Structure formats: structure tokens, C-alpha cells
């Protein structure tokens, strides 16, 4: 292995052993074509003449069957998104100049982790990650990085748009599930940004960008800038989430799986690496506030009188007993160790 002095950690001819996963974790069949069959839903026609509008029906179906879909014609200005991607690129480019393998100091208000900091059974992920809370915006924003100089302004504008988009999608989900409008107000109050940089890798068959996981959020809105690498489990197979320019990937988080009483699925996903492509992504986790009690929505369970709930307007007809016990969101996050070593710090808003 040749390692140039001053080169970035990933500029290598072979994968260093610290990044090689045991066989059972390694991505298989990377070469075989997997179809990109994630539903792509246009939000343009969200007004219905009779019954539910087309996007509502499509979102319902995708959330029930797969828990993953992409949205296009979402109304978010392209410039807001490209500005955010550019400022995050600048941020990562600034960090990678430091080629030491020491843990990067954790600053209040945000966490940057270089590639050596993530490990599963002692093996590092092939990525760098940067995350911080975004709620309440006016309190968090000053704790975000001030270099690049436009970081705070650009990311705040992005988050405001994501918040509007997620509210719109959640209102459609309310409509589809037959829940009153605004049902998700408290459970979607907190936004948390997590941005990833996955550089090209000399041998993608040995490494992973992110291990298989489900998100601990209500929903997650991800921008992947037309790059590949994200995969989701569909019928027991890993399938690629297609690279569609200017689309957002939406996935159902664990909390919405619970609230929907498992009518919606929170699908397992992962990121594989590429020999030639750099992947950058911005995930925004839309989360409940810490004290929220998360439990199946009362009118989606049949514990009282099933006939009362015969859901005439409800696209989800089968009502079952509650499959989950009520739990406070902060308890859930702590018990599931949702953010690994950073869970407690993140729980406390990184203050
Ligand atoms: C995540 C995630 C995927 C990606 O941050 O939870 O799944 O493409 N990210 O970065
Ligand atoms: Ni995820």
C-alpha cells in the first residue's frame, strides 16, 4: 500500500485493514443490476377533486409497502438546495486537510467526525459525518460553524424549506390515514441535520458508507444530489435508490412506524461505496420533541369498538390491536442508543 504524505485518508490504492468489514457485513452482488424501483411521487397535483389526491394515495401506498419514496415537483427552490450542498462541501473540504488520525474535538453545538471515528466491531465506515440540531432555529444557529462564512445563513434557509416540505408530506399522511390535520405537530417539531461525505473507495466490496439501520426519526428527508450508493431492503433484497436530480428521498422513521401501528414500515437502508463517485448527502431527521409520548394513533387501533372505527375515509382498512406500548421519545432514543456514543450529548441538544 502506498500512502502519500499529506494525502487525504481515502486517497489510497488499497483499502486499509481498519476499513475492511467481516464478510457477513460486506455488500454482496454489487456488480449485478438491481432495479431502481423506489416510487417517485410528484407533489404537483396535490389538490383532489373527489376523495384523496393522487400524491396522497401514492404516499400511502409507498409508506405501507416499502417505507421509502422520492418526491419531485416539491416546490423547494433549486438554489436553496445547491447552496446547502456547496456550503457543506466547503465545510468537509476544510476538515479533510487535517490528515491526523486523532479524534476531532467535539465542539458545542455540532459534531464533526472524521472517518476514523465511526466503528463497528472496530471497523471504520468509509465516510465523514457532520451533524447538529436545528430546533429551535434561532437558538441553535449561533452554535453552528461560522466558517464557511455563509454556513449559518444557507443551512437555515435550507432547513426552513425542509420543515415546510415535511409538514406538507405529514399533512398528506394524516389525510391518508384518516388522522386529524395537525396530528403530527408535536411529533415533528424537532429537526436534526446529519450530512455525509463518502469519498471514492478503492474496493467497494470490502467497505460500507453506513451500516444497515432504520432511522429513529418520525420521517427523514434526504437530499443526495443525484448520486448513487443508497440502498434499501425490498422483499429481502438490497435495491438501489435511484439517483434522480432535484428529488428528495423520504423514508418512514421508527416513530411513524409506531404511530401508524406498523401500517407504515420503517425500512432498513445502508450506503455502499463506489470506486469513482463521491457521494454527499444531507439527511434531515424530523423528530418528536424529547418529552413526546409516542404510541399508536387511537383511531388506527381497534381496542375499543372495532365497528366505531370502520374507516370509511381511511385508506388503511385493517384495524388491529395496538402493537406498541407508549414510550417517551427521549427514553426510546436512550434505550436504542440511536446515535451511538453521541446519544446523550445529542439528547441534550449539544449544549
Ligand atoms: C442516515 C442515512 C443515508 C445517506 O443518515 O440515517 O441513512 O445517503 N443516510 O447518507
Ligand atoms: Ni438512515
PDB file of N, CA and C in Angstrom, residues 52 56 60 63-64 170-181 183-184 256 259-261 263-264 297 299-300 311 313-317 319:
ATOM      1  N   UNK A  52     -59.221  11.171  -2.189  1.00  0.00           N
ATOM      2  CA  UNK A  52     -57.845  11.568  -1.936  1.00  0.00           C
ATOM      3  C   UNK A  52     -57.150  11.944  -3.233  1.00  0.00           C
ATOM      4  N   UNK A  56     -51.454  11.734  -2.299  1.00  0.00           N
ATOM      5  CA  UNK A  56     -51.827  11.131  -1.008  1.00  0.00           C
ATOM      6  C   UNK A  56     -51.896   9.617  -1.159  1.00  0.00           C
ATOM      7  N   UNK A  60     -49.286   6.997   0.638  1.00  0.00           N
ATOM      8  CA  UNK A  60     -49.819   5.935   1.492  1.00  0.00           C
ATOM      9  C   UNK A  60     -49.322   4.563   1.064  1.00  0.00           C
ATOM     10  N   UNK A  63     -45.575   4.141   1.667  1.00  0.00           N
ATOM     11  CA  UNK A  63     -45.240   4.054   3.094  1.00  0.00           C
ATOM     12  C   UNK A  63     -45.627   2.706   3.668  1.00  0.00           C
ATOM     13  N   UNK A  64     -46.709   2.135   3.140  1.00  0.00           N
ATOM     14  CA  UNK A  64     -47.152   0.833   3.629  1.00  0.00           C
ATOM     15  C   UNK A  64     -46.280  -0.287   3.076  1.00  0.00           C
ATOM     16  N   UNK A 170     -46.463  15.289   5.843  1.00  0.00           N
ATOM     17  CA  UNK A 170     -47.150  14.725   7.013  1.00  0.00           C
ATOM     18  C   UNK A 170     -48.650  15.036   6.976  1.00  0.00           C
ATOM     19  N   UNK A 171     -49.025  16.198   6.431  1.00  0.00           N
ATOM     20  CA  UNK A 171     -50.453  16.502   6.289  1.00  0.00           C
ATOM     21  C   UNK A 171     -51.108  15.521   5.318  1.00  0.00           C
ATOM     22  N   UNK A 172     -50.371  15.173   4.269  1.00  0.00           N
ATOM     23  CA  UNK A 172     -50.921  14.195   3.314  1.00  0.00           C
ATOM     24  C   UNK A 172     -51.053  12.831   3.981  1.00  0.00           C
ATOM     25  N   UNK A 173     -50.088  12.510   4.833  1.00  0.00           N
ATOM     26  CA  UNK A 173     -50.153  11.225   5.544  1.00  0.00           C
ATOM     27  C   UNK A 173     -51.348  11.218   6.501  1.00  0.00           C
ATOM     28  N   UNK A 174     -51.574  12.349   7.182  1.00  0.00           N
ATOM     29  CA  UNK A 174     -52.766  12.484   8.047  1.00  0.00           C
ATOM     30  C   UNK A 174     -54.023  12.195   7.248  1.00  0.00           C
ATOM     31  N   UNK A 175     -54.104  12.836   6.106  1.00  0.00           N
ATOM     32  CA  UNK A 175     -55.295  12.672   5.270  1.00  0.00           C
ATOM     33  C   UNK A 175     -55.482  11.200   4.903  1.00  0.00           C
ATOM     34  N   UNK A 176     -54.416  10.586   4.478  1.00  0.00           N
ATOM     35  CA  UNK A 176     -54.493   9.190   4.033  1.00  0.00           C
ATOM     36  C   UNK A 176     -54.841   8.241   5.157  1.00  0.00           C
ATOM     37  N   UNK A 177     -54.292   8.511   6.345  1.00  0.00           N
ATOM     38  CA  UNK A 177     -54.536   7.597   7.468  1.00  0.00           C
ATOM     39  C   UNK A 177     -55.846   7.911   8.179  1.00  0.00           C
ATOM     40  N   UNK A 178     -56.486   9.028   7.785  1.00  0.00           N
ATOM     41  CA  UNK A 178     -57.719   9.409   8.464  1.00  0.00           C
ATOM     42  C   UNK A 178     -57.454  10.025   9.832  1.00  0.00           C
ATOM     43  N   UNK A 179     -56.296  10.657  10.009  1.00  0.00           N
ATOM     44  CA  UNK A 179     -55.998  11.358  11.263  1.00  0.00           C
ATOM     45  C   UNK A 179     -56.312  12.836  11.067  1.00  0.00           C
ATOM     46  N   UNK A 180     -56.639  13.525  12.175  1.00  0.00           N
ATOM     47  CA  UNK A 180     -56.985  14.944  12.002  1.00  0.00           C
ATOM     48  C   UNK A 180     -55.749  15.725  11.551  1.00  0.00           C
ATOM     49  N   UNK A 181     -55.981  16.793  10.776  1.00  0.00           N
ATOM     50  CA  UNK A 181     -54.862  17.618  10.308  1.00  0.00           C
ATOM     51  C   UNK A 181     -54.114  18.152  11.533  1.00  0.00           C
ATOM     52  N   UNK A 183     -52.095  16.392  13.280  1.00  0.00           N
ATOM     53  CA  UNK A 183     -51.860  15.304  14.243  1.00  0.00           C
ATOM     54  C   UNK A 183     -50.382  15.156  14.589  1.00  0.00           C
ATOM     55  N   UNK A 184     -49.496  15.466  13.627  1.00  0.00           N
ATOM     56  CA  UNK A 184     -48.063  15.251  13.847  1.00  0.00           C
ATOM     57  C   UNK A 184     -47.333  16.510  14.341  1.00  0.00           C
ATOM     58  N   UNK A 256     -42.827   6.888  13.247  1.00  0.00           N
ATOM     59  CA  UNK A 256     -44.052   6.848  12.439  1.00  0.00           C
ATOM     60  C   UNK A 256     -44.526   5.405  12.254  1.00  0.00           C
ATOM     61  N   UNK A 259     -46.503   5.025  15.463  1.00  0.00           N
ATOM     62  CA  UNK A 259     -47.765   5.790  15.467  1.00  0.00           C
ATOM     63  C   UNK A 259     -48.774   5.160  14.503  1.00  0.00           C
ATOM     64  N   UNK A 260     -48.281   4.637  13.381  1.00  0.00           N
ATOM     65  CA  UNK A 260     -49.192   4.032  12.397  1.00  0.00           C
ATOM     66  C   UNK A 260     -49.577   2.600  12.792  1.00  0.00           C
ATOM     67  N   UNK A 261     -49.089   2.171  13.940  1.00  0.00           N
ATOM     68  CA  UNK A 261     -49.340   0.793  14.407  1.00  0.00           C
ATOM     69  C   UNK A 261     -48.863  -0.243  13.378  1.00  0.00           C
ATOM     70  N   UNK A 263     -48.599   0.008  10.262  1.00  0.00           N
ATOM     71  CA  UNK A 263     -49.169   0.033   8.906  1.00  0.00           C
ATOM     72  C   UNK A 263     -48.123   0.579   7.944  1.00  0.00           C
ATOM     73  N   UNK A 264     -47.316   1.507   8.458  1.00  0.00           N
ATOM     74  CA  UNK A 264     -46.183   2.013   7.687  1.00  0.00           C
ATOM     75  C   UNK A 264     -44.939   1.265   8.131  1.00  0.00           C
ATOM     76  N   UNK A 297     -51.646   5.670  17.020  1.00  0.00           N
ATOM     77  CA  UNK A 297     -52.761   6.623  16.989  1.00  0.00           C
ATOM     78  C   UNK A 297     -54.046   5.892  17.367  1.00  0.00           C
ATOM     79  N   UNK A 299     -57.135   6.175  16.622  1.00  0.00           N
ATOM     80  CA  UNK A 299     -58.108   5.691  15.627  1.00  0.00           C
ATOM     81  C   UNK A 299     -57.489   4.782  14.562  1.00  0.00           C
ATOM     82  N   UNK A 300     -56.302   4.283  14.859  1.00  0.00           N
ATOM     83  CA  UNK A 300     -55.744   3.232  13.997  1.00  0.00           C
ATOM     84  C   UNK A 300     -55.694   1.885  14.718  1.00  0.00           C
ATOM     85  N   UNK A 311     -63.332   2.391   8.991  1.00  0.00           N
ATOM     86  CA  UNK A 311     -62.767   3.629   8.462  1.00  0.00           C
ATOM     87  C   UNK A 311     -63.247   3.906   7.057  1.00  0.00           C
ATOM     88  N   UNK A 313     -63.285   6.721   5.462  1.00  0.00           N
ATOM     89  CA  UNK A 313     -62.441   7.639   4.687  1.00  0.00           C
ATOM     90  C   UNK A 313     -60.980   7.231   4.744  1.00  0.00           C
ATOM     91  N   UNK A 314     -60.773   6.100   5.301  1.00  0.00           N
ATOM     92  CA  UNK A 314     -59.415   5.718   5.637  1.00  0.00           C
ATOM     93  C   UNK A 314     -58.906   4.706   4.620  1.00  0.00           C
ATOM     94  N   UNK A 315     -57.761   4.993   4.046  1.00  0.00           N
ATOM     95  CA  UNK A 315     -57.240   4.054   3.047  1.00  0.00           C
ATOM     96  C   UNK A 315     -56.677   2.798   3.696  1.00  0.00           C
ATOM     97  N   UNK A 316     -56.443   2.870   5.008  1.00  0.00           N
ATOM     98  CA  UNK A 316     -55.886   1.716   5.711  1.00  0.00           C
ATOM     99  C   UNK A 316     -57.040   1.074   6.465  1.00  0.00           C
ATOM    100  N   UNK A 317     -57.524  -0.035   5.968  1.00  0.00           N
ATOM    101  CA  UNK A 317     -58.780  -0.562   6.489  1.00  0.00           C
ATOM    102  C   UNK A 317     -58.642  -1.518   7.661  1.00  0.00           C
ATOM    103  N   UNK A 319     -57.874  -2.708  11.052  1.00  0.00           N
ATOM    104  CA  UNK A 319     -57.538  -2.165  12.365  1.00  0.00           C
ATOM    105  C   UNK A 319     -57.166  -3.307  13.298  1.00  0.00           C
TER     106      UNK A 319
END
